[in-house]
CSV table of N, CA and C in Angstrom, one decimal:
chain,number,residue,atom,x,y,z
A,29,MET,N,2.7,46.3,-22.3
A,29,MET,CA,1.9,45.3,-22.9
A,29,MET,C,0.5,45.4,-22.3
A,30,ALA,N,-0.4,45.7,-23.1
A,30,ALA,CA,-1.8,45.8,-22.6
A,30,ALA,C,-2.4,44.5,-22.3
A,31,PRO,N,-3.2,44.4,-21.2
A,31,PRO,CA,-3.8,43.2,-20.9
A,31,PRO,C,-4.8,42.7,-22.0
A,32,LYS,N,-4.9,41.4,-22.2
A,32,LYS,CA,-5.9,40.9,-23.1
A,32,LYS,C,-7.3,41.1,-22.5
A,33,LYS,N,-8.3,41.3,-23.4
A,33,LYS,CA,-9.6,41.6,-22.9
A,33,LYS,C,-10.1,40.4,-22.2
A,34,SER,N,-10.9,40.6,-21.1
A,34,SER,CA,-11.4,39.6,-20.3
A,34,SER,C,-12.9,39.4,-20.6
A,35,ALA,N,-13.3,38.2,-20.4
A,35,ALA,CA,-14.8,37.9,-20.6
A,35,ALA,C,-15.6,38.3,-19.4
A,36,VAL,N,-14.9,38.7,-18.3
A,36,VAL,CA,-15.6,39.1,-17.1
A,36,VAL,C,-16.2,40.5,-17.3
A,37,LYS,N,-17.5,40.6,-17.1
A,37,LYS,CA,-18.1,41.9,-17.2
A,37,LYS,C,-18.1,42.7,-15.9
A,38,GLU,N,-17.8,44.0,-16.0
A,38,GLU,CA,-17.7,44.8,-14.8
A,38,GLU,C,-19.1,45.2,-14.4
A,39,LYS,N,-19.4,45.3,-13.1
A,39,LYS,CA,-20.7,45.7,-12.6
A,39,LYS,C,-20.7,47.2,-12.7
A,40,VAL,N,-21.9,47.8,-13.0
A,40,VAL,CA,-22.1,49.2,-13.0
A,40,VAL,C,-21.8,49.7,-11.6
A,41,GLY,N,-21.0,50.8,-11.6
A,41,GLY,CA,-20.8,51.5,-10.3
A,41,GLY,C,-19.5,51.0,-9.7
A,42,ASP,N,-18.7,50.1,-10.3
A,42,ASP,CA,-17.5,49.6,-9.7
A,42,ASP,C,-16.5,50.8,-9.8
A,43,THR,N,-15.7,50.9,-8.8
A,43,THR,CA,-14.6,51.9,-8.8
A,43,THR,C,-13.5,51.4,-9.7
A,44,ALA,N,-12.6,52.2,-10.0
A,44,ALA,CA,-11.4,51.8,-10.9
A,44,ALA,C,-10.7,50.7,-10.2
A,45,GLY,N,-10.5,50.8,-8.9
A,45,GLY,CA,-9.7,49.8,-8.2
A,45,GLY,C,-10.4,48.4,-8.2
A,46,ASP,N,-11.7,48.5,-8.0
A,46,ASP,CA,-12.5,47.2,-8.1
A,46,ASP,C,-12.4,46.6,-9.5
A,47,ALA,N,-12.5,47.4,-10.5
A,47,ALA,CA,-12.4,46.9,-11.9
A,47,ALA,C,-11.1,46.3,-12.1
A,48,ALA,N,-10.0,46.9,-11.6
A,48,ALA,CA,-8.7,46.4,-11.8
A,48,ALA,C,-8.6,45.0,-11.1
A,49,GLU,N,-9.1,44.9,-9.9
A,49,GLU,CA,-9.1,43.6,-9.2
A,49,GLU,C,-9.8,42.5,-10.0
A,50,ILE,N,-10.9,42.9,-10.6
A,50,ILE,CA,-11.6,41.9,-11.5
A,50,ILE,C,-10.7,41.4,-12.6
A,51,HIS,N,-9.9,42.3,-13.2
A,51,HIS,CA,-9.1,42.0,-14.3
A,51,HIS,C,-7.7,41.4,-13.8
A,52,GLY,N,-7.5,41.3,-12.5
A,52,GLY,CA,-6.3,40.7,-12.0
A,52,GLY,C,-5.2,41.7,-11.6
A,53,TRP,N,-5.4,43.0,-11.8
A,53,TRP,CA,-4.3,43.9,-11.5
A,53,TRP,C,-4.6,44.4,-10.0
A,54,LYS,N,-3.5,44.7,-9.4
A,54,LYS,CA,-3.5,45.3,-8.0
A,54,LYS,C,-2.9,46.7,-8.1
A,55,SER,N,-3.4,47.6,-7.3
A,55,SER,CA,-2.8,48.9,-7.3
A,55,SER,C,-1.3,48.8,-7.0
A,56,SER,N,-0.6,49.6,-7.8
A,56,SER,CA,0.9,49.5,-7.8
A,56,SER,C,1.5,50.3,-6.6
A,57,LYS,N,2.4,49.6,-6.0
A,57,LYS,CA,3.2,50.2,-4.9
A,57,LYS,C,4.6,50.4,-5.3
A,58,CYS,N,4.9,50.3,-6.6
A,58,CYS,CA,6.3,50.4,-7.1
A,58,CYS,C,6.7,51.9,-7.2
A,59,SER,N,7.6,52.3,-6.4
A,59,SER,CA,8.0,53.7,-6.3
A,59,SER,C,9.4,53.9,-7.0
A,60,ASP,N,9.8,55.1,-7.1
A,60,ASP,CA,11.1,55.4,-7.7
A,60,ASP,C,12.2,54.8,-6.8
A,61,SER,N,12.0,54.7,-5.5
A,61,SER,CA,13.0,54.1,-4.6
A,61,SER,C,13.2,52.6,-4.9
A,62,HIS,N,12.1,51.9,-5.2
A,62,HIS,CA,12.2,50.5,-5.5
A,62,HIS,C,13.0,50.3,-6.8
A,63,LEU,N,12.7,51.2,-7.8
A,63,LEU,CA,13.4,51.0,-9.0
A,63,LEU,C,14.9,51.5,-9.0
A,64,LEU,N,15.1,52.5,-8.2
A,64,LEU,CA,16.5,53.0,-8.0
A,64,LEU,C,17.3,51.9,-7.2
A,65,GLY,N,16.7,51.2,-6.4
A,65,GLY,CA,17.3,50.1,-5.7
A,65,GLY,C,17.8,49.0,-6.7
A,66,LEU,N,16.9,48.7,-7.7
A,66,LEU,CA,17.3,47.7,-8.7
A,66,LEU,C,18.5,48.3,-9.5
A,67,VAL,N,18.5,49.6,-9.8
A,67,VAL,CA,19.6,50.2,-10.5
A,67,VAL,C,20.9,50.1,-9.6
A,68,ASP,N,20.8,50.3,-8.3
A,68,ASP,CA,22.0,50.2,-7.4
A,68,ASP,C,22.5,48.8,-7.4
A,69,GLU,N,21.6,47.8,-7.5
A,69,GLU,CA,22.0,46.4,-7.5
A,69,GLU,C,22.5,45.9,-8.9
A,70,HIS,N,22.5,46.8,-9.9
A,70,HIS,CA,22.9,46.5,-11.3
A,70,HIS,C,21.9,45.5,-11.9
A,71,LEU,N,20.7,45.5,-11.5
A,71,LEU,CA,19.7,44.6,-12.1
A,71,LEU,C,18.8,45.3,-13.1
A,72,LEU,N,18.9,46.7,-13.1
A,72,LEU,CA,18.1,47.5,-14.0
A,72,LEU,C,19.0,48.6,-14.5
A,73,GLN,N,18.9,49.0,-15.7
A,73,GLN,CA,19.7,50.1,-16.2
A,73,GLN,C,19.1,51.4,-15.7
A,74,PRO,N,19.9,52.4,-15.7
A,74,PRO,CA,19.4,53.7,-15.3
A,74,PRO,C,18.2,54.2,-16.1
A,75,ARG,N,17.4,55.1,-15.5
A,75,ARG,CA,16.2,55.6,-16.2
A,75,ARG,C,16.5,56.2,-17.6
A,76,LYS,N,17.6,56.9,-17.7
A,76,LYS,CA,17.9,57.6,-18.9
A,76,LYS,C,18.3,56.6,-20.0
A,77,GLU,N,18.7,55.4,-19.7
A,77,GLU,CA,19.1,54.4,-20.7
A,77,GLU,C,17.9,53.6,-21.2
A,78,ILE,N,17.0,53.2,-20.4
A,78,ILE,CA,15.9,52.3,-20.8
A,78,ILE,C,14.5,53.0,-20.6
A,79,HIS,N,14.5,54.2,-20.0
A,79,HIS,CA,13.3,55.0,-19.9
A,79,HIS,C,12.2,54.3,-19.1
A,80,TRP,N,12.6,53.9,-17.9
A,80,TRP,CA,11.5,53.3,-17.0
A,80,TRP,C,10.8,54.4,-16.3
A,81,ARG,N,9.7,54.1,-15.8
A,81,ARG,CA,8.9,55.0,-14.9
A,81,ARG,C,8.1,54.2,-13.9
A,82,ARG,N,7.9,54.8,-12.8
A,82,ARG,CA,7.2,54.2,-11.7
A,82,ARG,C,5.7,54.2,-12.0
A,83,SER,N,4.9,53.4,-11.3
A,83,SER,CA,3.5,53.4,-11.4
A,83,SER,C,2.8,53.5,-10.1
A,84,GLU,N,3.5,53.9,-9.1
A,84,GLU,CA,3.0,54.0,-7.7
A,84,GLU,C,1.7,54.7,-7.7
A,85,GLY,N,0.7,54.0,-7.0
A,85,GLY,CA,-0.6,54.6,-6.9
A,85,GLY,C,-1.6,54.3,-8.0
A,86,GLU,N,-1.2,53.8,-9.1
A,86,GLU,CA,-2.1,53.5,-10.2
A,86,GLU,C,-2.8,52.2,-9.9
A,87,SER,N,-4.1,52.2,-10.2
A,87,SER,CA,-4.8,50.9,-9.9
A,87,SER,C,-4.9,50.0,-11.1
A,88,PHE,N,-4.5,50.5,-12.3
A,88,PHE,CA,-4.5,49.7,-13.5
A,88,PHE,C,-3.5,50.3,-14.5
A,89,PRO,N,-2.8,49.5,-15.3
A,89,PRO,CA,-1.8,50.0,-16.1
A,89,PRO,C,-2.3,51.0,-17.2
A,90,HIS,N,-1.5,52.1,-17.3
A,90,HIS,CA,-1.8,53.1,-18.4
A,90,HIS,C,-0.5,53.3,-19.1
A,91,GLU,N,0.0,52.2,-19.7
A,91,GLU,CA,1.2,52.4,-20.5
A,91,GLU,C,1.0,53.1,-21.8
A,92,GLY,N,2.1,53.8,-22.2
A,92,GLY,CA,2.1,54.4,-23.5
A,92,GLY,C,2.3,53.4,-24.6
A,93,VAL,N,2.1,53.9,-25.8
A,93,VAL,CA,2.1,53.0,-27.0
A,93,VAL,C,3.5,52.4,-27.1
A,94,ASP,N,4.5,53.0,-26.6
A,94,ASP,CA,5.9,52.5,-26.7
A,94,ASP,C,6.4,51.9,-25.4
A,95,GLU,N,5.5,51.5,-24.5
A,95,GLU,CA,5.9,51.0,-23.1
A,95,GLU,C,5.4,49.6,-22.9
A,96,SER,N,6.0,48.9,-22.0
A,96,SER,CA,5.5,47.6,-21.5
A,96,SER,C,5.4,47.6,-20.0
A,97,VAL,N,4.5,46.9,-19.5
A,97,VAL,CA,4.4,46.7,-18.0
A,97,VAL,C,5.4,45.6,-17.6
A,98,VAL,N,6.1,45.9,-16.6
A,98,VAL,CA,7.1,44.9,-16.0
A,98,VAL,C,6.9,44.8,-14.5
A,99,PHE,N,7.2,43.7,-14.0
A,99,PHE,CA,7.1,43.5,-12.5
A,99,PHE,C,8.5,43.5,-11.9
A,100,ARG,N,8.7,44.2,-10.8
A,100,ARG,CA,9.9,44.2,-10.1
A,100,ARG,C,10.5,42.8,-9.7
A,101,PRO,N,9.6,41.9,-9.2
A,101,PRO,CA,10.1,40.5,-8.9
A,101,PRO,C,10.6,39.8,-10.2
A,102,HIS,N,10.1,40.1,-11.4
A,102,HIS,CA,10.6,39.5,-12.6
A,102,HIS,C,12.1,40.0,-12.8
A,103,VAL,N,12.3,41.3,-12.6
A,103,VAL,CA,13.7,41.8,-12.7
A,103,VAL,C,14.6,41.1,-11.7
A,104,LEU,N,14.1,40.9,-10.5
A,104,LEU,CA,14.9,40.3,-9.4
A,104,LEU,C,15.3,38.8,-9.7
A,105,ARG,N,14.5,38.2,-10.6
A,105,ARG,CA,14.7,36.8,-11.0
A,105,ARG,C,15.4,36.7,-12.4
A,106,GLY,N,15.9,37.8,-12.9
A,106,GLY,CA,16.7,37.7,-14.1
A,106,GLY,C,16.1,38.3,-15.4
A,107,LEU,N,15.0,38.9,-15.4
A,107,LEU,CA,14.5,39.5,-16.6
A,107,LEU,C,15.3,40.8,-16.9
A,108,GLY,N,15.9,40.8,-18.0
A,108,GLY,CA,16.8,41.9,-18.4
A,108,GLY,C,16.4,42.6,-19.6
A,109,PHE,N,17.0,43.8,-19.8
A,109,PHE,CA,16.6,44.6,-21.0
A,109,PHE,C,17.9,44.9,-21.8
A,110,PRO,N,17.8,44.9,-23.1
A,110,PRO,CA,16.6,44.5,-23.9
A,110,PRO,C,16.3,43.1,-23.7
A,111,ILE,N,15.1,42.7,-23.9
A,111,ILE,CA,14.6,41.4,-23.8
A,111,ILE,C,15.1,40.6,-25.0
A,112,SER,N,15.6,39.4,-24.8
A,112,SER,CA,16.2,38.6,-25.9
A,112,SER,C,15.2,38.1,-26.9
A,113,ASP,N,15.7,37.8,-28.1
A,113,ASP,CA,14.8,37.2,-29.1
A,113,ASP,C,14.3,35.8,-28.7
A,114,PHE,N,15.1,35.1,-27.9
A,114,PHE,CA,14.6,33.8,-27.4
A,114,PHE,C,13.4,34.0,-26.5
A,115,PHE,N,13.5,34.9,-25.6
A,115,PHE,CA,12.3,35.2,-24.7
A,115,PHE,C,11.1,35.7,-25.4
A,116,TRP,N,11.3,36.6,-26.4
A,116,TRP,CA,10.2,37.0,-27.2
A,116,TRP,C,9.6,35.9,-28.0
A,117,GLY,N,10.4,35.0,-28.5
A,117,GLY,CA,9.9,33.8,-29.2
A,117,GLY,C,9.1,32.9,-28.3
A,118,LEU,N,9.5,32.7,-27.0
A,118,LEU,CA,8.7,31.9,-26.1
A,118,LEU,C,7.3,32.5,-25.9
A,119,LEU,N,7.3,33.8,-25.6
A,119,LEU,CA,6.1,34.5,-25.4
A,119,LEU,C,5.1,34.4,-26.6
A,120,HIS,N,5.7,34.5,-27.8
A,120,HIS,CA,4.9,34.4,-29.0
A,120,HIS,C,4.4,33.0,-29.2
A,121,HIS,N,5.2,32.0,-29.0
A,121,HIS,CA,4.8,30.6,-29.1
A,121,HIS,C,3.7,30.3,-28.1
A,122,TRP,N,3.8,30.7,-26.9
A,122,TRP,CA,2.8,30.4,-25.9
A,122,TRP,C,1.6,31.3,-25.9
A,123,GLY,N,1.7,32.4,-26.7
A,123,GLY,CA,0.6,33.3,-26.8
A,123,GLY,C,0.3,34.1,-25.5
A,124,VAL,N,1.4,34.4,-24.8
A,124,VAL,CA,1.2,35.2,-23.5
A,124,VAL,C,2.1,36.4,-23.6
A,125,GLN,N,1.9,37.3,-22.6
A,125,GLN,CA,2.7,38.5,-22.4
A,125,GLN,C,3.4,38.3,-21.1
A,126,VAL,N,4.4,39.2,-20.9
A,126,VAL,CA,5.2,39.1,-19.7
A,126,VAL,C,4.4,39.1,-18.4
A,127,HIS,N,3.4,39.9,-18.4
A,127,HIS,CA,2.6,40.0,-17.1
A,127,HIS,C,1.8,38.7,-16.9
A,128,HIS,N,1.7,37.8,-17.8
A,128,HIS,CA,1.0,36.5,-17.6
A,128,HIS,C,1.9,35.6,-16.8
A,129,LEU,N,3.2,35.8,-16.9
A,129,LEU,CA,4.1,34.8,-16.3
A,129,LEU,C,4.4,35.1,-14.8
A,130,THR,N,4.5,34.1,-14.0
A,130,THR,CA,4.8,34.2,-12.6
A,130,THR,C,6.3,34.5,-12.4
A,131,PRO,N,6.7,35.1,-11.3
A,131,PRO,CA,8.1,35.3,-11.0
A,131,PRO,C,9.0,34.1,-11.1
A,132,ASN,N,8.5,32.9,-10.6
A,132,ASN,CA,9.3,31.7,-10.7
A,132,ASN,C,9.4,31.2,-12.1
A,133,SER,N,8.5,31.6,-13.0
A,133,SER,CA,8.6,31.2,-14.4
A,133,SER,C,9.8,32.0,-15.0
A,134,ILE,N,9.9,33.3,-14.7
A,134,ILE,CA,11.0,34.1,-15.1
A,134,ILE,C,12.3,33.5,-14.6
A,135,LEU,N,12.3,33.0,-13.4
A,135,LEU,CA,13.6,32.4,-12.9
A,135,LEU,C,13.9,31.1,-13.6
A,136,HIS,N,12.9,30.3,-13.9
A,136,HIS,CA,13.2,29.1,-14.7
A,136,HIS,C,13.8,29.5,-16.1
A,137,ILE,N,13.3,30.4,-16.8
A,137,ILE,CA,13.8,30.9,-18.1
A,137,ILE,C,15.2,31.4,-18.0
A,138,SER,N,15.4,32.3,-16.9
A,138,SER,CA,16.7,32.9,-16.7
A,138,SER,C,17.8,31.8,-16.5
A,139,ILE,N,17.5,30.8,-15.7
A,139,ILE,CA,18.4,29.8,-15.4
A,139,ILE,C,18.7,28.9,-16.6
A,140,PHE,N,17.6,28.7,-17.4
A,140,PHE,CA,17.8,27.9,-18.6
A,140,PHE,C,18.7,28.6,-19.6
A,141,VAL,N,18.5,29.9,-19.8
A,141,VAL,CA,19.3,30.7,-20.7
A,141,VAL,C,20.8,30.7,-20.2
A,142,HIS,N,21.0,30.9,-18.9
A,142,HIS,CA,22.4,30.9,-18.4
A,142,HIS,C,23.0,29.5,-18.5
A,143,LEU,N,22.3,28.5,-18.3
A,143,LEU,CA,22.8,27.1,-18.5
A,143,LEU,C,23.3,26.9,-19.9
A,144,CYS,N,22.4,27.3,-20.9
A,144,CYS,CA,22.8,27.1,-22.3
A,144,CYS,C,24.0,27.9,-22.7
A,145,GLU,N,24.0,29.3,-22.4
A,145,GLU,CA,25.0,30.2,-22.8
A,145,GLU,C,26.3,30.0,-22.0
A,146,ALA,N,26.3,29.9,-20.7
A,146,ALA,CA,27.5,29.9,-19.9
A,146,ALA,C,28.1,28.6,-19.7
A,147,PHE,N,27.3,27.5,-19.6
A,147,PHE,CA,27.8,26.2,-19.3
A,147,PHE,C,27.9,25.3,-20.5
A,148,LEU,N,26.9,25.3,-21.3
A,148,LEU,CA,26.9,24.4,-22.5
A,148,LEU,C,27.5,25.1,-23.7
A,149,GLY,N,27.6,26.4,-23.7
A,149,GLY,CA,28.2,27.2,-24.8
A,149,GLY,C,27.3,27.1,-26.1
A,150,ILE,N,26.0,27.1,-25.9
A,150,ILE,CA,25.1,27.0,-27.0
A,150,ILE,C,24.1,28.1,-26.9
A,151,GLU,N,23.4,28.5,-28.0
A,151,GLU,CA,22.3,29.4,-27.9
A,151,GLU,C,21.1,28.7,-27.2
A,152,PRO,N,20.3,29.3,-26.4
A,152,PRO,CA,19.1,28.7,-25.9
A,152,PRO,C,18.2,28.2,-27.1
A,153,HIS,N,17.7,27.0,-26.9
A,153,HIS,CA,16.9,26.4,-28.0
A,153,HIS,C,15.5,26.1,-27.5
A,154,PHE,N,14.5,26.4,-28.3
A,154,PHE,CA,13.1,26.1,-28.0
A,154,PHE,C,12.8,24.7,-27.7
A,155,ASP,N,13.3,23.8,-28.5
A,155,ASP,CA,13.0,22.3,-28.3
A,155,ASP,C,13.6,21.8,-27.0
A,156,PHE,N,14.8,22.4,-26.6
A,156,PHE,CA,15.5,22.0,-25.4
A,156,PHE,C,14.7,22.5,-24.2
A,157,ILE,N,14.2,23.7,-24.2
A,157,ILE,CA,13.4,24.1,-23.0
A,157,ILE,C,12.1,23.4,-22.9
A,158,GLN,N,11.5,23.0,-24.1
A,158,GLN,CA,10.3,22.2,-24.1
A,158,GLN,C,10.5,20.8,-23.6
A,159,TYR,N,11.8,20.3,-23.7
A,159,TYR,CA,12.1,19.0,-23.2
A,159,TYR,C,11.9,18.9,-21.6
A,160,PHE,N,12.3,20.0,-21.0
A,160,PHE,CA,12.3,20.1,-19.5
A,160,PHE,C,11.0,20.7,-19.0
A,161,PHE,N,10.4,21.7,-19.7
A,161,PHE,CA,9.4,22.5,-19.1
A,161,PHE,C,8.1,22.5,-20.0
A,162,HIS,N,7.0,22.8,-19.4
A,162,HIS,CA,5.8,23.1,-20.1
A,162,HIS,C,5.1,24.3,-19.4
A,163,LEU,N,4.3,25.0,-20.1
A,163,LEU,CA,3.6,26.2,-19.6
A,163,LEU,C,2.2,25.7,-19.0
A,164,GLN,N,2.0,25.9,-17.8
A,164,GLN,CA,0.7,25.5,-17.1
A,164,GLN,C,-0.2,26.7,-16.9
A,165,PRO,N,-1.3,26.8,-17.6
A,165,PRO,CA,-2.2,28.0,-17.4
A,165,PRO,C,-2.9,27.9,-16.0
A,166,HIS,N,-3.1,29.1,-15.4
A,166,HIS,CA,-3.8,29.2,-14.1
A,166,HIS,C,-5.0,30.1,-14.3
A,167,PRO,N,-6.2,29.8,-13.8
A,167,PRO,CA,-6.5,28.5,-13.1
A,167,PRO,C,-6.6,27.3,-14.0
A,168,ASN,N,-7.0,27.6,-15.4
A,168,ASN,CA,-7.0,26.5,-16.3
A,168,ASN,C,-6.9,27.0,-17.7
A,169,GLU,N,-6.9,26.1,-18.7
A,169,GLU,CA,-6.7,26.6,-20.1
A,169,GLU,C,-7.8,27.4,-20.6
A,170,SER,N,-9.1,27.2,-20.2
A,170,SER,CA,-10.2,28.0,-20.7
A,170,SER,C,-10.3,29.4,-20.1
A,171,LYS,N,-9.7,29.6,-18.9
A,171,LYS,CA,-9.7,30.9,-18.2
A,171,LYS,C,-8.3,31.1,-17.6
A,172,ILE,N,-7.5,31.9,-18.3
A,172,ILE,CA,-6.2,32.2,-17.8
A,172,ILE,C,-6.2,33.6,-17.1
A,173,ASP,N,-5.7,33.7,-15.9
A,173,ASP,CA,-5.6,34.9,-15.2
A,173,ASP,C,-4.7,35.9,-16.0
A,174,ILE,N,-5.1,37.2,-16.0
A,174,ILE,CA,-4.4,38.2,-16.7
A,174,ILE,C,-3.0,38.4,-16.1
A,175,VAL,N,-2.9,38.5,-14.8
A,175,VAL,CA,-1.6,38.7,-14.1
A,175,VAL,C,-1.2,37.4,-13.4
A,176,GLY,N,-0.1,36.8,-13.8
A,176,GLY,CA,0.4,35.6,-13.2
A,176,GLY,C,-0.4,34.3,-13.6
A,177,GLY,N,-1.1,34.3,-14.8
A,177,GLY,CA,-1.9,33.2,-15.2
A,177,GLY,C,-1.2,32.1,-15.9
A,178,ALA,N,0.1,32.1,-16.0
A,178,ALA,CA,0.8,31.1,-16.7
A,178,ALA,C,2.1,30.8,-15.9
A,179,GLY,N,2.3,29.5,-15.5
A,179,GLY,CA,3.5,29.2,-14.8
A,179,GLY,C,4.3,28.1,-15.5
A,180,LEU,N,5.6,28.3,-15.7
A,180,LEU,CA,6.4,27.3,-16.3
A,180,LEU,C,6.7,26.2,-15.2
A,181,GLN,N,6.5,25.0,-15.6
A,181,GLN,CA,6.7,23.9,-14.7
A,181,GLN,C,7.5,22.8,-15.3
A,182,PHE,N,8.2,22.0,-14.5
A,182,PHE,CA,8.9,20.9,-15.0
A,182,PHE,C,7.9,19.8,-15.5
A,183,ARG,N,8.3,19.2,-16.6
A,183,ARG,CA,7.5,18.1,-17.1
A,183,ARG,C,7.7,16.9,-16.2
A,184,PRO,N,6.8,16.0,-16.1
A,184,PRO,CA,6.9,14.9,-15.2
A,184,PRO,C,8.2,14.1,-15.4
A,185,GLY,N,8.9,13.9,-14.4
A,185,GLY,CA,10.2,13.1,-14.4
A,185,GLY,C,11.4,13.8,-14.9
A,186,LYS,N,11.3,15.1,-15.3
A,186,LYS,CA,12.4,15.8,-15.9
A,186,LYS,C,13.3,16.6,-14.9
A,187,LYS,N,12.7,16.9,-13.7
A,187,LYS,CA,13.4,17.7,-12.7
A,187,LYS,C,14.7,17.0,-12.3
A,188,PRO,N,14.8,15.7,-12.1
A,188,PRO,CA,16.0,15.0,-11.7
A,188,PRO,C,17.1,15.1,-12.8
A,189,GLU,N,16.7,15.3,-14.0
A,189,GLU,CA,17.7,15.4,-15.1
A,189,GLU,C,18.3,16.8,-15.2
A,190,TYR,N,17.7,17.8,-14.5
A,190,TYR,CA,18.1,19.2,-14.7
A,190,TYR,C,19.0,19.6,-13.5
A,191,ILE,N,19.6,20.8,-13.6
A,191,ILE,CA,20.5,21.2,-12.5
A,191,ILE,C,19.6,21.6,-11.3
A,192,PRO,N,20.1,21.3,-10.1
A,192,PRO,CA,19.2,21.5,-8.9
A,192,PRO,C,19.3,23.0,-8.5
A,193,TYR,N,18.1,23.5,-8.1
A,193,TYR,CA,18.0,24.8,-7.6
A,193,TYR,C,16.6,24.9,-6.9
A,194,GLU,N,16.5,25.8,-5.9
A,194,GLU,CA,15.3,26.0,-5.1
A,194,GLU,C,14.5,27.2,-5.6
A,195,LEU,N,13.2,27.1,-5.7
A,195,LEU,CA,12.3,28.2,-6.0
A,195,LEU,C,11.7,28.7,-4.7
A,196,SER,N,11.3,30.0,-4.7
A,196,SER,CA,10.6,30.5,-3.6
A,196,SER,C,9.2,29.9,-3.6
A,197,ASP,N,8.8,29.5,-2.5
A,197,ASP,CA,7.4,28.9,-2.4
A,197,ASP,C,6.3,29.9,-2.7
A,198,LYS,N,6.5,31.1,-2.2
A,198,LYS,CA,5.5,32.1,-2.5
A,198,LYS,C,6.1,33.4,-2.5
A,199,VAL,N,5.9,34.1,-3.6
A,199,VAL,CA,6.4,35.5,-3.7
A,199,VAL,C,5.2,36.4,-3.3
A,200,ILE,N,5.4,37.0,-2.1
A,200,ILE,CA,4.3,37.8,-1.5
A,200,ILE,C,4.2,39.2,-2.2
A,201,ASP,N,3.0,39.6,-2.5
A,201,ASP,CA,2.6,40.9,-3.0
A,201,ASP,C,3.3,41.2,-4.3
A,202,TRP,N,3.7,40.3,-5.1
A,202,TRP,CA,4.5,40.6,-6.3
A,202,TRP,C,3.6,41.3,-7.4
A,203,LYS,N,2.3,41.1,-7.3
A,203,LYS,CA,1.4,41.7,-8.3
A,203,LYS,C,1.2,43.2,-8.1
A,204,GLU,N,1.7,43.7,-6.9
A,204,GLU,CA,1.6,45.1,-6.6
A,204,GLU,C,2.9,45.9,-7.0
A,205,MET,N,3.8,45.2,-7.6
A,205,MET,CA,5.1,45.9,-7.8
A,205,MET,C,5.4,46.0,-9.3
A,206,TRP,N,4.5,46.6,-10.1
A,206,TRP,CA,4.7,46.8,-11.5
A,206,TRP,C,5.1,48.2,-11.8
A,207,PHE,N,5.8,48.3,-13.0
A,207,PHE,CA,6.2,49.6,-13.5
A,207,PHE,C,6.3,49.6,-15.0
A,208,TYR,N,6.7,50.6,-15.6
A,208,TYR,CA,6.8,50.7,-17.1
A,208,TYR,C,8.2,50.8,-17.6
A,209,VAL,N,8.5,50.2,-18.7
A,209,VAL,CA,9.7,50.3,-19.4
A,209,VAL,C,9.4,50.6,-20.9
A,210,ARG,N,10.2,51.5,-21.5
A,210,ARG,CA,10.0,51.8,-22.9
A,210,ARG,C,10.4,50.6,-23.8
A,211,ASN,N,9.6,50.3,-24.8
A,211,ASN,CA,9.9,49.2,-25.7
A,211,ASN,C,11.1,49.5,-26.5
């Protein structure tokens, strides 16, 4: 998923890495060993099944027309492939792409889907997730960061009505762990 165009103008003479930093991307440190570790943990299908590839050393995504950029911490928090119609619907409604969401947002969505399907025996429903959560743009609605610029948060007073779980306070260096998956 290609990043949306930014209103930030690049200075003449910027290196590719500096330009990537302006647009919110960090050079990728995601190697084959990181991805094979996800496969070993049964969190990611083998390369031959979903055609993932590493991006280690790249300063900015160069995905093919049939690829999407995915973050390793998103997979660790429940993002699976193929991506569900419910998840695609959320992205479409919010007008965001996967790379806009924070890792904890992915965890909120994963827990919600599991709650609906495994415990309530229902399909995940948009109105139901909207009852508990709202999407908070970062830093604000007029300027949303390209990477991690949207966080799913509990609506005021709704957290006590929901199942209890703890979120990681800070996911360190998550923006450096991106790779590609074929659509």
